[in-house]
Coordinates of C-alpha atoms in Angstrom, one line a residue:
M1 CA -10.6 4.2 32.5
A2 CA -7.8 2.9 30.6
K3 CA -6.7 3.8 26.7
E4 CA -7.5 0.6 25.2
Y5 CA -6.4 1.8 22.1
S6 CA -3.0 4.3 21.9
R7 CA -2.2 7.1 20.2
T8 CA 0.7 5.7 18.4
Q9 CA -1.6 3.0 17.2
R10 CA -3.9 5.5 16.0
I11 CA -1.0 7.2 14.2
G12 CA 0.2 3.8 12.6
D13 CA -3.3 3.3 11.4
Q14 CA -3.8 6.5 9.9
M15 CA -0.3 6.0 8.2
Q16 CA -0.9 2.6 6.6
R17 CA -3.7 4.2 5.1
E18 CA -2.0 7.2 3.3
L19 CA 0.6 5.5 2.9
A20 CA -1.1 2.6 0.8
E21 CA -2.7 5.7 -1.2
L22 CA 0.6 7.6 -1.4
I23 CA 2.6 4.4 -3.0
R24 CA -0.4 3.7 -5.5
R25 CA -1.1 7.2 -6.7
E26 CA 2.3 8.9 -6.5
V27 CA 5.5 6.2 -6.6
K28 CA 6.2 5.9 -10.4
D29 CA 9.4 3.1 -9.6
P30 CA 8.8 0.2 -11.7
R31 CA 10.4 -2.1 -8.9
V32 CA 7.7 -1.3 -6.8
G33 CA 5.2 -3.9 -7.9
L34 CA 1.8 -4.5 -6.4
V35 CA 2.5 -3.6 -2.6
T36 CA 0.1 -3.7 0.3
I37 CA 0.9 -2.7 3.7
T38 CA 0.0 -4.8 6.2
A39 CA 1.1 -2.9 9.8
V40 CA 2.7 0.2 10.5
D41 CA 4.2 0.3 14.1
V42 CA 5.4 3.4 15.1
S43 CA 7.5 3.8 17.8
R44 CA 6.3 5.6 21.5
D45 CA 8.4 8.9 20.9
L46 CA 7.4 9.1 17.1
G47 CA 10.8 9.0 15.6
H48 CA 10.5 6.2 13.7
A49 CA 7.9 3.7 12.0
K50 CA 8.2 0.2 10.9
V51 CA 6.3 -0.4 7.5
F52 CA 5.6 -3.9 6.9
I53 CA 4.6 -4.8 3.3
T54 CA 4.0 -7.7 0.8
V55 CA 4.5 -8.1 -2.5
M56 CA 1.7 -9.3 -4.2
G57 CA 1.8 -11.4 -8.1
E58 CA 5.3 -12.4 -7.6
E59 CA 6.8 -13.0 -4.4
T60 CA 10.3 -14.3 -5.4
P61 CA 13.1 -13.0 -3.0
D62 CA 14.5 -10.9 -5.7
A63 CA 11.1 -9.2 -6.4
V64 CA 10.8 -8.4 -2.7
Q65 CA 14.3 -7.2 -2.2
Q66 CA 13.7 -4.7 -5.2
S67 CA 10.5 -3.6 -3.7
L68 CA 11.8 -3.0 -0.6
K69 CA 15.2 -1.4 -2.2
A70 CA 13.0 1.1 -4.3
L71 CA 10.6 2.1 -0.9
N72 CA 13.3 2.5 1.3
S73 CA 15.0 5.0 -1.3
A74 CA 11.2 6.4 -1.6
A75 CA 11.1 7.1 1.8
S76 CA 11.8 10.7 2.6
F77 CA 9.6 11.5 -0.3
L78 CA 6.8 9.4 1.5
R79 CA 7.8 11.0 4.5
L80 CA 7.6 14.5 2.9
H81 CA 4.1 13.8 1.6
L82 CA 2.9 12.4 5.2
G83 CA 3.6 15.4 6.9
R84 CA 1.5 17.4 4.2
S85 CA -1.8 15.2 4.7
M86 CA -1.2 14.5 7.9
Q87 CA -1.7 17.1 10.9
L88 CA 1.1 15.9 12.9
R89 CA 4.1 18.1 14.7
S90 CA 6.9 15.7 13.5
V91 CA 6.3 12.6 11.3
P92 CA 8.4 9.2 12.1
Q93 CA 11.4 8.2 9.8
L94 CA 10.1 5.7 7.4
H95 CA 11.9 2.1 7.9
F96 CA 10.1 -0.6 5.0
H97 CA 10.3 -4.4 6.3
F98 CA 9.2 -7.8 4.2
D99 CA 5.6 -9.0 6.4
E100 CA 6.7 -13.0 5.8
S101 CA 3.4 -13.7 8.1
V102 CA 1.2 -13.9 4.8
S103 CA 3.4 -16.4 2.9
R104 CA 3.7 -18.1 6.1
G105 CA -0.1 -18.3 7.0
V106 CA -0.4 -19.8 3.7
H107 CA 2.4 -22.2 4.1
L108 CA 0.8 -23.3 6.7
S109 CA -2.8 -23.6 5.6
A110 CA -1.3 -25.8 3.0
L111 CA 0.2 -28.3 5.5
I112 CA -2.8 -28.5 7.1
E113 CA -4.8 -29.3 4.4
R114 CA -2.4 -32.1 3.2
A115 CA -2.4 -33.3 6.7
V116 CA -6.0 -33.6 6.8
A117 CA -6.5 -35.4 3.4
E118 CA -3.9 -38.1 4.2
D119 CA -5.7 -38.6 7.7
R120 CA -9.3 -39.0 5.7
A121 CA -7.1 -41.1 2.8
H122 CA -6.3 -43.3 5.8
K123 CA -9.6 -43.4 7.0
E124 CA -10.9 -44.6 4.3
A125 CA -8.4 -47.6 3.5
D126 CA -8.7 -48.5 7.2
E127 CA -12.2 -48.9 6.8
P128 CA -14.1 -52.4 5.9
D129 CA -16.3 -52.6 3.0
T130 CA -19.5 -52.9 5.2
K131 CA -21.8 -53.3 1.7
E132 CA -20.3 -56.8 1.2

């Protein structure tokens, strides 16, 4: 029976839950806004973890960079607390990255809605008036 859910995925999911709580509760840096952790990708040897985040509210490039800088500087602090809450022999190094998939998805959704609205407007303009 093949494993459908590997150990690194389970560790990544647990790290995602723990980090979300730790950032909300323990990180007091004002540069960190409303941060949402979208995914944690743990390397196979458990040495490194890429933590993908989105910043809710202001998604200006400057606000995102400030949040990333603050989180990367707090990575060792967060790693220490992760080591206390998770029962792992070694806790991976944390590397925070901005997840652009959410903003890209919103942009694509807006493009699709605009195309559908334009298509509907063209169909209505092309239909002859049947009431005459």
